[in-house]
Coordinates of C-alpha atoms in Angstrom, one line a residue:
Chain A
X13 CA 0.0 0.0 0.0
X14 CA 1.4 3.3 -1.0
X15 CA 1.5 6.1 1.5
X16 CA 2.7 8.8 -0.9
X17 CA 0.3 11.5 -1.9
X18 CA 0.0 12.7 -5.5
X19 CA -2.6 15.0 -7.2
X20 CA -5.2 13.7 -9.6
X21 CA -4.9 12.4 -12.3
X22 CA -4.0 9.3 -10.3
X23 CA -4.1 6.4 -12.7
X24 CA -2.7 3.3 -11.0
X25 CA -1.1 1.0 -13.6
X26 CA -2.1 3.2 -16.5
X27 CA -0.6 0.9 -19.1
X28 CA -3.3 -1.8 -18.7
X29 CA -6.7 -0.2 -18.5
X30 CA -8.2 -3.3 -20.1
X31 CA -7.9 -4.9 -16.6
X32 CA -10.4 -3.9 -13.9
X33 CA -12.2 -0.6 -13.7
X34 CA -10.8 2.5 -15.3
X35 CA -12.2 6.1 -15.1
X36 CA -10.5 8.6 -17.2
X37 CA -11.0 12.3 -16.9
X38 CA -14.5 11.9 -15.5
X39 CA -16.5 15.0 -14.6
X40 CA -20.0 15.3 -13.3
X41 CA -22.1 18.3 -12.3
X42 CA -25.3 18.0 -10.3
X43 CA -28.1 20.5 -9.8
X44 CA -29.3 23.4 -11.9
X45 CA -28.3 27.0 -12.5
X46 CA -26.8 28.7 -9.4
X47 CA -27.3 25.4 -7.5
X48 CA -25.0 23.6 -9.9
X49 CA -22.2 21.7 -8.1
X50 CA -19.2 19.9 -9.8
X51 CA -19.2 16.7 -7.8
X52 CA -16.5 15.0 -9.9
X53 CA -13.7 17.1 -11.3
X54 CA -11.6 15.4 -14.0
X55 CA -11.3 12.2 -11.9
X56 CA -8.9 9.5 -13.0
X57 CA -9.0 6.1 -11.3
X58 CA -7.8 2.7 -12.3
X59 CA -8.4 -0.4 -10.1
X60 CA -7.0 -3.5 -11.7
X61 CA -8.6 -6.9 -11.3
X62 CA -8.0 -8.3 -7.8
X63 CA -7.1 -4.9 -6.3
X64 CA -8.9 -3.5 -3.3
X65 CA -9.1 0.3 -3.3
X66 CA -10.5 2.6 -0.7
X67 CA -11.9 6.1 -1.2
X68 CA -12.1 8.3 1.8
X69 CA -13.2 11.9 2.2
X70 CA -15.6 14.1 4.0
X71 CA -19.3 14.0 3.4
X72 CA -20.4 15.6 0.2
X73 CA -16.9 15.3 -1.4
X74 CA -18.3 13.2 -4.3
X75 CA -17.4 9.7 -3.1
X76 CA -20.9 8.2 -3.7
X77 CA -21.1 10.0 -7.0
X78 CA -17.9 8.4 -8.0
X79 CA -19.4 5.0 -7.0
X80 CA -22.6 5.8 -9.0
X81 CA -20.6 6.6 -12.1
X82 CA -18.3 3.6 -11.7
X83 CA -21.3 1.3 -11.2
X84 CA -23.1 2.8 -14.3
X85 CA -25.9 4.1 -12.1
X86 CA -25.3 7.6 -13.5
X87 CA -23.5 8.9 -16.6
X88 CA -20.7 11.4 -16.3
X89 CA -20.9 14.7 -18.2
X90 CA -17.5 14.0 -19.7
X91 CA -14.8 11.3 -19.5
X92 CA -14.6 7.6 -20.0
X93 CA -15.6 4.7 -17.7
X94 CA -14.4 1.3 -18.8
X95 CA -14.7 -2.1 -17.2
X96 CA -12.2 -4.6 -18.5
X97 CA -11.8 -2.5 -21.6
X98 CA -15.5 -2.0 -22.3
X99 CA -16.8 1.6 -22.4
X100 CA -19.9 2.0 -20.2
X101 CA -20.8 5.6 -21.0
X102 CA -22.1 4.7 -24.4
X103 CA -24.5 2.1 -23.1
X104 CA -28.3 2.6 -23.1
X105 CA -30.2 2.7 -19.8
X106 CA -31.3 -0.9 -20.4
X107 CA -27.8 -2.0 -21.3
X108 CA -26.4 -0.4 -18.1
X109 CA -29.0 -2.2 -16.0
X110 CA -27.9 -5.4 -17.6
X111 CA -24.3 -4.5 -17.0
X112 CA -24.9 -3.8 -13.4
X113 CA -26.7 -7.1 -13.0
X114 CA -24.0 -9.2 -14.5
X115 CA -20.7 -7.3 -14.0
X116 CA -21.1 -5.2 -10.9
X117 CA -21.5 -6.4 -7.3
X118 CA -22.9 -3.7 -5.1
X119 CA -22.6 -3.9 -1.3
X120 CA -24.7 -1.2 0.4
X121 CA -24.8 0.3 3.8
X122 CA -26.4 -2.1 6.3
X123 CA -26.6 -4.7 3.5
X124 CA -29.8 -3.1 2.1
X125 CA -31.3 -6.6 1.9
X126 CA -34.9 -7.2 0.7
X127 CA -36.9 -7.6 4.0
X128 CA -39.3 -10.3 2.6
X129 CA -36.5 -12.6 1.4
X130 CA -34.5 -15.1 3.4
X131 CA -30.7 -15.0 3.1
X132 CA -30.8 -17.8 0.6
X133 CA -33.6 -16.1 -1.4
X134 CA -31.6 -12.8 -1.5
X135 CA -29.0 -14.7 -3.6
X136 CA -31.6 -16.7 -5.6
X137 CA -33.3 -13.4 -6.5
X138 CA -30.1 -12.0 -8.1
X139 CA -29.5 -15.3 -9.9
X140 CA -33.1 -15.1 -11.2
X141 CA -32.8 -11.5 -12.4
X142 CA -29.4 -12.3 -14.1
X143 CA -31.0 -15.4 -15.7
X144 CA -28.4 -17.6 -14.0
X145 CA -28.5 -21.4 -13.9
X146 CA -31.9 -22.9 -12.9
X147 CA -30.2 -25.3 -10.4
X148 CA -28.4 -22.4 -8.7
X149 CA -27.5 -23.3 -5.1
X150 CA -26.9 -20.3 -2.8
X151 CA -25.4 -22.4 -0.1
X152 CA -21.7 -22.5 -1.2
X153 CA -21.7 -18.6 -1.3
X154 CA -23.4 -18.4 2.0
X155 CA -20.9 -20.9 3.3
X156 CA -18.1 -18.8 2.0
X157 CA -19.3 -15.8 4.0
X158 CA -20.0 -18.0 7.1
X159 CA -23.8 -17.6 6.8
X160 CA -25.0 -21.0 5.7
X161 CA -26.5 -21.6 9.1
X162 CA -28.7 -18.5 8.7
X163 CA -29.8 -19.3 5.1
X164 CA -33.5 -19.4 6.1
X165 CA -33.5 -16.3 8.1
X166 CA -34.9 -13.0 6.9
X167 CA -32.9 -9.7 7.4
X168 CA -35.0 -8.8 10.4
X169 CA -33.7 -11.9 12.1
X170 CA -30.0 -11.1 11.4
X171 CA -27.5 -8.9 13.1
X172 CA -25.9 -6.0 11.3
X173 CA -22.7 -8.0 10.6
X174 CA -24.7 -11.0 9.4
X175 CA -26.8 -8.8 7.1
X176 CA -23.6 -7.3 5.6
X177 CA -22.2 -10.8 5.1
X178 CA -25.4 -11.8 3.2
X179 CA -25.0 -8.6 1.2
X180 CA -21.5 -9.6 0.2
X181 CA -22.6 -13.0 -0.8
X182 CA -25.4 -11.4 -2.9
X183 CA -22.9 -9.2 -4.6
X184 CA -20.8 -12.2 -5.6
X185 CA -23.7 -14.3 -7.1
X186 CA -22.9 -13.3 -10.7
X187 CA -19.1 -13.4 -10.2
X188 CA -18.8 -9.7 -11.0
X189 CA -15.9 -8.0 -12.6
X190 CA -16.1 -5.1 -10.1
X191 CA -17.4 -4.8 -6.6
X192 CA -18.5 -1.4 -5.4
X193 CA -18.9 -1.0 -1.6
X194 CA -20.8 1.9 -0.2
X195 CA -19.9 2.4 3.4
X196 CA -20.1 -1.3 4.1
X197 CA -19.1 -0.9 7.8
X198 CA -21.3 2.1 8.5
X199 CA -23.6 0.2 10.8
X200 CA -21.1 -2.1 12.3
X201 CA -18.9 -2.0 15.4
X202 CA -15.1 -2.1 15.0
X203 CA -14.7 -5.8 15.4
X204 CA -17.4 -6.6 12.9
X205 CA -16.1 -3.9 10.6
X206 CA -12.7 -5.6 10.5
X207 CA -14.3 -9.0 9.9
X208 CA -16.5 -7.7 7.0
X209 CA -13.7 -5.7 5.3
X210 CA -11.3 -8.6 5.7
X211 CA -13.8 -10.9 4.1
X212 CA -14.4 -8.5 1.2
X213 CA -10.7 -8.0 0.6
X214 CA -10.1 -11.8 0.7
X215 CA -13.0 -12.5 -1.8
X216 CA -11.8 -9.6 -4.1
X217 CA -8.3 -11.0 -4.2
X218 CA -9.3 -14.7 -4.5
X219 CA -11.8 -14.0 -7.3
X220 CA -9.7 -11.3 -9.0
X221 CA -12.4 -8.7 -8.6
X222 CA -11.5 -5.0 -8.9
X223 CA -13.0 -3.5 -5.7
X224 CA -13.7 0.0 -4.7
X225 CA -14.8 0.8 -1.2
X226 CA -16.1 4.2 -0.1
X227 CA -15.7 4.6 3.6
X228 CA -15.5 7.1 6.4
X229 CA -13.9 4.4 8.6
X230 CA -10.1 5.1 8.6
X231 CA -9.6 2.0 10.8
X232 CA -10.3 -0.2 7.8
X233 CA -7.7 1.2 5.5
X234 CA -4.9 -1.1 6.5
X235 CA -6.7 -3.9 4.7
X236 CA -6.8 -2.0 1.4
X237 CA -4.2 -2.2 -1.4
X238 CA -4.5 1.5 -2.4
X239 CA -6.2 4.5 -0.8
X240 CA -7.6 7.6 -2.5
X241 CA -8.9 10.7 -1.0
X242 CA -11.8 12.7 -2.4
X243 CA -12.1 16.4 -1.8
X244 CA -14.5 18.7 -3.6
X245 CA -14.8 16.3 -6.5
X246 CA -11.0 15.8 -6.9
X247 CA -9.5 12.4 -6.4
X248 CA -6.0 12.1 -4.9
X249 CA -4.0 9.0 -4.3
X250 CA -2.6 8.8 -0.8
Chain X
X5 CA -43.7 -14.0 -9.2
X6 CA -40.6 -14.8 -7.1
X7 CA -40.7 -11.6 -5.1
X8 CA -44.5 -11.1 -5.3
X9 CA -45.2 -14.4 -3.6
X10 CA -42.6 -14.0 -1.0
X11 CA -43.9 -10.5 -0.2
X12 CA -47.4 -11.8 0.1
X13 CA -46.2 -14.4 2.6
X14 CA -44.0 -11.9 4.4
X15 CA -46.6 -9.1 4.9
X16 CA -49.5 -11.5 5.6
X17 CA -51.1 -9.0 8.0
X18 CA -51.1 -6.1 5.7
X19 CA -52.2 -8.1 2.6
X20 CA -54.9 -9.9 4.6
X21 CA -56.3 -6.6 5.8
X22 CA -56.4 -5.3 2.2
X23 CA -57.8 -8.7 1.1
X24 CA -60.5 -8.4 3.6
X25 CA -61.5 -5.0 2.2
X26 CA -61.5 -6.5 -1.3
X27 CA -63.6 -9.5 -0.2
X28 CA -66.1 -7.2 1.5
X29 CA -66.4 -5.2 -1.7
X30 CA -66.9 -8.4 -3.6
X31 CA -69.6 -9.5 -1.1
X32 CA -71.4 -6.2 -1.7
X33 CA -71.1 -6.5 -5.5
X34 CA -72.8 -9.9 -5.3
X35 CA -75.5 -8.6 -3.0
X36 CA -76.1 -5.6 -5.2
X37 CA -76.0 -7.7 -8.4
X38 CA -78.5 -10.1 -6.8
X39 CA -80.7 -7.2 -5.8
X40 CA -80.4 -5.7 -9.2
X41 CA -81.3 -8.9 -11.0
X42 CA -84.1 -9.6 -8.5
X43 CA -85.6 -6.1 -9.0
X44 CA -85.3 -6.4 -12.8
X45 CA -87.0 -9.8 -12.6
X46 CA -89.7 -8.4 -10.3
X47 CA -90.1 -5.4 -12.5
X48 CA -90.1 -6.7 -16.0
X49 CA -89.8 -10.5 -16.1
X50 CA -93.2 -10.7 -17.7
X51 CA -92.2 -8.4 -20.5
X52 CA -88.8 -10.1 -20.9
X53 CA -90.6 -13.5 -21.4
X54 CA -92.8 -12.1 -24.2
X55 CA -91.9 -12.9 -27.8
X56 CA -92.2 -9.2 -28.5
X57 CA -89.7 -7.0 -30.5
X58 CA -91.2 -3.7 -29.6
X59 CA -94.3 -2.0 -28.1
X60 CA -96.1 1.0 -29.6
X61 CA -97.7 3.4 -27.1
X62 CA -100.2 6.1 -27.9
X63 CA -98.4 9.1 -29.2
X64 CA -96.9 11.3 -26.6
X65 CA -97.5 8.9 -23.6
X66 CA -95.3 9.7 -20.7
X67 CA -92.7 7.0 -20.3
X68 CA -93.2 6.2 -16.6
X69 CA -96.2 3.8 -16.2
X70 CA -96.8 4.1 -20.0
X71 CA -98.3 0.6 -20.1
X72 CA -101.3 1.6 -17.9
X73 CA -101.4 5.2 -19.1
X74 CA -101.4 4.5 -22.9
X75 CA -104.7 3.9 -24.8
X76 CA -104.6 2.7 -28.4
X77 CA -107.4 2.1 -30.8
X78 CA -107.9 -0.9 -33.1
X79 CA -107.0 1.3 -36.1
X80 CA -103.6 1.9 -34.7
X81 CA -103.1 -1.9 -34.3
X82 CA -104.2 -2.3 -37.9
X83 CA -101.8 0.4 -39.1
X84 CA -98.9 -1.3 -37.5
X85 CA -99.9 -4.7 -39.0
X86 CA -99.4 -3.2 -42.4
X87 CA -95.9 -1.8 -41.7
X88 CA -93.0 -3.4 -43.6
X89 CA -91.0 -5.9 -41.6
X90 CA -93.8 -6.5 -39.0
X91 CA -94.6 -10.1 -38.7
X92 CA -97.5 -9.6 -36.3
X93 CA -99.0 -6.8 -34.4
X94 CA -101.6 -7.3 -31.7
X95 CA -103.3 -5.3 -29.0
X96 CA -102.5 -5.7 -25.4
X97 CA -104.3 -4.3 -22.4
X98 CA -102.6 -3.6 -19.1
X99 CA -104.0 -2.6 -15.7
X100 CA -103.0 -2.9 -12.1
X101 CA -105.7 -4.4 -9.9
X102 CA -106.3 -5.7 -6.4
X103 CA -108.0 -9.0 -5.9
X104 CA -109.0 -11.4 -3.2
X105 CA -108.6 -15.2 -3.4
X106 CA -111.2 -17.8 -2.3
X107 CA -109.6 -18.0 1.1
X108 CA -109.6 -14.2 1.6
X109 CA -106.0 -13.6 0.7
X110 CA -105.5 -10.1 -0.8
X111 CA -103.3 -10.1 -3.8
X112 CA -102.1 -7.5 -6.4
X113 CA -102.1 -8.5 -10.0
X114 CA -101.1 -6.9 -13.2
X115 CA -103.9 -7.9 -15.5
X116 CA -102.6 -8.3 -19.1
X117 CA -105.3 -8.7 -21.7
X118 CA -104.0 -10.6 -24.7
X119 CA -105.7 -12.2 -27.6
X120 CA -105.5 -16.0 -26.8
X121 CA -104.9 -16.8 -30.5
X122 CA -102.0 -14.3 -30.8
X123 CA -98.3 -14.7 -30.2
X124 CA -98.8 -13.0 -26.8
X125 CA -100.7 -16.0 -25.4
X126 CA -98.4 -17.2 -22.6
X127 CA -96.9 -20.7 -22.5
X128 CA -98.2 -22.6 -19.5
X129 CA -96.3 -24.9 -17.2
X130 CA -99.4 -26.2 -15.6
X131 CA -103.1 -26.1 -16.4
X132 CA -104.8 -24.9 -19.6
X133 CA -104.0 -22.3 -22.2
X134 CA -105.6 -19.0 -22.1
X135 CA -109.1 -19.0 -23.8
X136 CA -112.0 -19.2 -21.4
X137 CA -113.8 -15.9 -21.0
X138 CA -113.4 -16.0 -17.2
X139 CA -110.1 -17.9 -17.2
X140 CA -106.7 -16.5 -16.0
X141 CA -103.2 -17.7 -16.6
X142 CA -101.2 -16.4 -13.7
X143 CA -97.5 -16.1 -12.8
X144 CA -95.9 -19.3 -11.4
X145 CA -94.9 -17.1 -8.4
X146 CA -98.5 -16.7 -7.3
X147 CA -98.4 -20.2 -5.9
X148 CA -96.5 -18.6 -3.0
X149 CA -99.7 -16.8 -2.2
X150 CA -101.6 -20.1 -2.1
X151 CA -103.1 -19.7 -5.5
X152 CA -103.9 -23.0 -7.3
X153 CA -105.6 -24.1 -10.5
X154 CA -109.3 -23.4 -9.9
X155 CA -108.7 -20.6 -7.4
X156 CA -111.2 -17.8 -8.0
X157 CA -109.8 -14.3 -7.9
X158 CA -112.4 -11.7 -7.1
X159 CA -111.5 -8.2 -8.4
X160 CA -111.9 -5.6 -5.7
X161 CA -114.7 -3.0 -6.1
X162 CA -116.2 -4.6 -9.2
X163 CA -116.5 -8.1 -7.8
X164 CA -115.8 -9.7 -11.1
X165 CA -114.7 -13.3 -10.6
X166 CA -112.0 -14.9 -12.7
X167 CA -110.7 -18.4 -12.3
X168 CA -107.1 -19.5 -12.4
X169 CA -106.8 -22.0 -15.2
X170 CA -103.0 -22.2 -15.7
X171 CA -99.6 -21.0 -14.5
X172 CA -96.9 -19.4 -16.7
X173 CA -93.5 -21.0 -17.2
X174 CA -91.5 -19.4 -14.5
X175 CA -91.8 -15.9 -13.0
X176 CA -94.0 -13.4 -14.9
X177 CA -94.2 -10.2 -13.0
X178 CA -94.6 -6.5 -13.9
X179 CA -93.9 -3.6 -11.6
X180 CA -93.2 -6.1 -8.7
X181 CA -96.7 -7.5 -9.2
X182 CA -97.6 -11.0 -10.5
X183 CA -99.1 -10.9 -14.0
X184 CA -102.5 -12.4 -14.6
X185 CA -103.2 -13.0 -18.3
X186 CA -106.8 -12.6 -19.3
X187 CA -108.4 -12.8 -22.7
X188 CA -108.2 -9.3 -24.3
X189 CA -112.1 -9.1 -24.5
X190 CA -112.4 -9.9 -20.8
X191 CA -109.8 -7.2 -20.0
X192 CA -111.7 -4.7 -22.3
X193 CA -114.9 -5.6 -20.4
X194 CA -113.2 -4.6 -17.1
X195 CA -111.5 -1.6 -18.6
X196 CA -114.8 -0.4 -20.1
X197 CA -116.4 -0.7 -16.6
X198 CA -118.9 -3.1 -17.9
X199 CA -117.7 -6.2 -16.2
X200 CA -120.5 -7.8 -14.2
X201 CA -120.2 -9.0 -10.6
X202 CA -119.5 -12.7 -10.7
X203 CA -118.0 -14.5 -13.6
X204 CA -118.2 -12.8 -17.0
X205 CA -119.9 -14.7 -19.9
X206 CA -119.6 -14.7 -23.6
X207 CA -122.9 -12.8 -23.7
X208 CA -121.3 -10.0 -21.8
X209 CA -118.5 -9.9 -24.3
X210 CA -120.8 -10.0 -27.3
X211 CA -122.6 -6.9 -25.9
X212 CA -119.4 -4.9 -25.5
X213 CA -118.6 -2.1 -27.8
X214 CA -115.1 -1.1 -26.7
X215 CA -112.2 -1.2 -29.2
X216 CA -109.5 0.1 -27.0
X217 CA -106.4 -1.5 -25.5
X218 CA -103.2 -0.2 -23.9
X219 CA -100.4 -0.8 -26.3
X220 CA -99.6 -2.5 -29.6
X221 CA -97.2 -5.4 -29.3
X222 CA -95.1 -5.8 -32.3
X223 CA -93.2 -8.9 -33.6
X224 CA -90.6 -8.3 -36.3
X225 CA -90.2 -10.7 -39.2
X226 CA -86.9 -12.7 -39.0
X227 CA -83.9 -10.4 -39.8
X228 CA -86.2 -7.4 -40.7
X229 CA -85.1 -3.9 -40.0
X230 CA -88.3 -2.0 -39.0
X231 CA -88.6 1.7 -39.5
X232 CA -90.2 2.5 -36.2
X233 CA -90.4 6.2 -36.9
X234 CA -92.4 5.6 -40.1
X235 CA -94.7 3.2 -38.2
X236 CA -95.2 5.7 -35.5
X237 CA -96.0 8.5 -38.0
X238 CA -98.6 6.3 -39.7
X239 CA -100.2 5.0 -36.5
X240 CA -99.8 8.1 -34.3
X241 CA -97.9 6.1 -31.7
X242 CA -94.6 6.2 -29.8
X243 CA -92.8 2.9 -30.1
X244 CA -90.0 1.5 -28.0
X245 CA -88.0 -1.6 -28.4
X246 CA -88.7 -4.3 -25.8
X247 CA -85.7 -3.3 -23.6
X248 CA -86.5 0.4 -23.9
X249 CA -90.1 -0.4 -22.8
X250 CA -88.8 -1.8 -19.5
X251 CA -88.5 1.9 -18.3
X252 CA -92.2 2.1 -18.7
X253 CA -92.7 -0.4 -15.9
X254 CA -93.6 1.3 -12.6
X255 CA -90.5 2.3 -10.7
X256 CA -88.1 0.3 -13.0
X257 CA -85.9 3.2 -14.1
X258 CA -85.7 4.7 -10.6
X259 CA -84.7 1.4 -9.1
X260 CA -82.2 0.3 -11.7
X261 CA -80.6 3.8 -11.8
X262 CA -80.2 3.8 -8.0
X263 CA -78.7 0.4 -7.9
X264 CA -76.4 1.1 -10.9
X265 CA -75.2 4.3 -9.2
X266 CA -74.4 2.4 -6.0
X267 CA -72.5 -0.2 -8.0
X268 CA -70.6 2.4 -10.0
X269 CA -69.5 4.0 -6.7
X270 CA -68.6 0.6 -5.3
X271 CA -66.3 -0.1 -8.3
X272 CA -64.8 3.3 -8.0
X273 CA -64.2 2.8 -4.3
X274 CA -62.6 -0.6 -5.1
X275 CA -60.2 1.0 -7.6
X276 CA -59.4 3.9 -5.2
X277 CA -58.9 1.7 -2.1
X278 CA -56.7 -0.9 -3.9
X279 CA -54.8 2.0 -5.6
X280 CA -54.2 3.7 -2.2
X281 CA -53.0 0.5 -0.7
X282 CA -50.5 -0.2 -3.4
X283 CA -49.4 3.4 -3.4
X284 CA -48.5 3.2 0.3
X285 CA -47.0 -0.3 -0.2
X286 CA -44.8 1.0 -3.1
X287 CA -43.7 4.0 -1.0
X288 CA -42.8 1.6 1.9
X289 CA -40.8 -0.5 -0.5
X290 CA -39.0 2.5 -2.1
X291 CA -35.6 1.7 -0.6
X292 CA -35.7 -2.0 -1.6
X293 CA -36.9 -1.1 -5.1
X294 CA -34.1 1.3 -5.4
X295 CA -31.7 -1.4 -4.3
X296 CA -33.1 -3.9 -6.8
X297 CA -32.9 -1.3 -9.6
X298 CA -29.3 -0.5 -8.6
X299 CA -28.5 -4.2 -8.7
X300 CA -29.8 -4.1 -12.2
X301 CA -33.4 -5.5 -11.9
X302 CA -35.2 -4.4 -15.1
X303 CA -38.1 -1.9 -14.4
X304 CA -40.4 -4.2 -16.5
X305 CA -39.7 -7.1 -14.2
X306 CA -40.5 -5.1 -11.1
X307 CA -43.7 -3.7 -12.6
X308 CA -44.8 -7.1 -13.8
X309 CA -44.0 -8.5 -10.3
X310 CA -46.0 -5.7 -8.6
X311 CA -49.0 -6.1 -11.0
X312 CA -48.9 -9.9 -10.6
X313 CA -49.0 -9.4 -6.8
X314 CA -52.0 -7.1 -7.1
X315 CA -53.8 -9.5 -9.5
X316 CA -53.2 -12.4 -7.2
X317 CA -54.5 -10.4 -4.2
X318 CA -57.6 -9.2 -6.1
X319 CA -58.4 -12.6 -7.6
X320 CA -58.0 -14.6 -4.4
X321 CA -60.0 -12.2 -2.2
X322 CA -62.6 -11.4 -4.9
X323 CA -63.2 -15.2 -5.2
X324 CA -63.5 -15.5 -1.4
X325 CA -65.9 -12.5 -1.3
X326 CA -68.0 -13.9 -4.1
X327 CA -68.2 -17.2 -2.3
X328 CA -69.3 -15.5 0.9
X329 CA -71.8 -13.3 -1.1
X330 CA -73.3 -16.4 -2.7
X331 CA -73.7 -17.9 0.7
X332 CA -75.4 -14.7 2.0
X333 CA -77.5 -14.5 -1.1
X334 CA -78.8 -18.1 -0.6
X335 CA -79.9 -17.1 2.9
X336 CA -81.9 -14.0 1.7
X337 CA -85.6 -14.0 2.8
X338 CA -88.1 -15.3 0.2
X339 CA -89.9 -11.9 0.0
X340 CA -86.8 -10.1 -1.0
X341 CA -86.4 -9.4 -4.7
X342 CA -83.1 -11.2 -5.0
X343 CA -81.8 -13.4 -7.9
X344 CA -78.3 -14.9 -8.2
X345 CA -77.5 -15.0 -11.8
X346 CA -74.1 -16.2 -13.2
X347 CA -73.8 -13.5 -15.8
X348 CA -74.2 -10.4 -13.7
X349 CA -72.1 -12.0 -10.9
X350 CA -69.3 -12.8 -13.3
X351 CA -69.4 -9.2 -14.7
X352 CA -69.3 -7.9 -11.1
X353 CA -66.3 -10.0 -10.3
X354 CA -64.5 -9.0 -13.5
X355 CA -65.2 -5.3 -12.8
X356 CA -64.0 -5.6 -9.2
X357 CA -60.7 -7.2 -10.4
X358 CA -60.3 -5.0 -13.4
X359 CA -60.9 -1.7 -11.6
X360 CA -58.9 -2.8 -8.6
X361 CA -56.1 -3.7 -11.0
X362 CA -56.3 -0.3 -12.7
X363 CA -56.0 1.4 -9.3
X364 CA -53.0 -0.8 -8.5
X365 CA -51.3 -0.3 -11.8
X366 CA -51.5 3.5 -11.5
X367 CA -49.8 3.2 -8.1
X368 CA -47.3 0.6 -9.1
X369 CA -46.1 2.7 -12.1
X370 CA -44.4 4.7 -9.4
X371 CA -41.7 2.0 -9.4
X372 CA -40.4 3.3 -12.7
X373 CA -39.8 6.7 -11.1
X374 CA -37.8 5.4 -8.2
X375 CA -34.2 6.5 -8.6
X376 CA -31.7 3.6 -8.2
X377 CA -29.2 6.1 -6.9
X378 CA -31.2 6.4 -3.7
X379 CA -29.8 2.9 -2.8
X380 CA -26.5 4.5 -2.2
X381 CA -25.7 6.2 1.1
X382 CA -26.7 9.8 1.9
X383 CA -23.1 11.0 1.3
X384 CA -23.4 11.9 -2.3

């Protein structure tokens, strides 16, 4: 993990943007007229397959907007977003939804699980949406995150850490090329946070998934390969 | 269906409450449909069972109670007989009367005077065909008043005695009163005020000089298109098709309009209530829908899932409500004008489901407007 600080553009391993996630010169403005705010200002970011990157920064600095653009939830005003060499900014809304389903694994705050579904059904639901195999078995993935014994429990019956583990398993159903983690430890205590981030880092490396974690929790950064700091829409590598 | 079914099982309490409301609406639709059919039968079953294409009333007769208000002459009947496309035209008399049976039971009857040799002569399920001067063929439903073949009905005030010689096939009522078919000449005797006390005889008929009746009953030739306006102009009448003439039955229009209005409101309430429920339900699920959309769930899938859920809820609880409504309907007291008929009940069920679904769809469409970005934390 590098500790040196350098200004954006901060392309890590710029020679091989066909690997992992690559954002090049991405800018995004939100709001209208006088309320217009540049939330991403010529951002460059490359997270190769298997790398675990963290983005820290104060609230409102643009971290979630960066995650939204990286996950094809929103389109940047300018710049390029590529996943394993494929440009995402030219995709239609439908194509981007399909891309998110098959190539992106989202892990949200508190897991953001569907309240009516059991842990196993959370995974089956994603498999169904992604038109995965009919005989899909969620148990190996739940086993991998230590949640097989809670497969038949609904989110309301799980603790915060357990919900987040199920959320991680759900994000891995389609074997995504990139994992985007939005404050995955926001609702967890320190011990659970280390456990969850450790699990995420391990899965990312084992499965060769480019992973970006947005976090406020500086205690988790020692488990990351590379750290970026976001300030007023500008991304800086630390 | 994956999510729809699991949500139905997960939020059993909420969906059961909503389902109970739908079921109660369905019960009400069955009851109203039964009342509506019952009132229609009570009001115009006699007219409905007649092989008549249209009735011609005297020109300008007010619609309400037109059957007893109208007076037509034999020349008007003859004029209609000559109209192109008319197979048969015959005079019919109509008057409401009070009578007393042998055992002193007071009954109300709608006396319809028809030519026994015409197409209006009613088919009988029991007894003899219409023909005898003092003979009546009465509605099957008069049996409930203890009337049998051979029962003598004495007309109040004029004391004319007419004997029941037959019963119609099924219910034959008009304006909520049982129909008693009498020969047209006997009806004319009564209408002219020349009916004797006791049973009328052929001699009484022979001495009658009264060529009036109430309406002209028309029967079209097969496939003929009759120019009613031309016929009316020639005969100085106002004609109405059979179904239009129902409004001339006493109280028919007021009753059917009242019930129709209640039914319309009920369907509107069904749509609004189901719509409101799914609106709140969708708002409650906003975050999970945002998550599903962020994950990549197609909007079409989520909409289809939501609509399927609403359709299942509506179909299951409408079926339960209709079952309960049928049970309640079967327990209705005999004196109540209530008839459970498959067609109207099927229409009521279809409308409950359809309008409920319209309300649900309008609310569920909200799914398409939920921004998947809201799945991300509040730190954007």
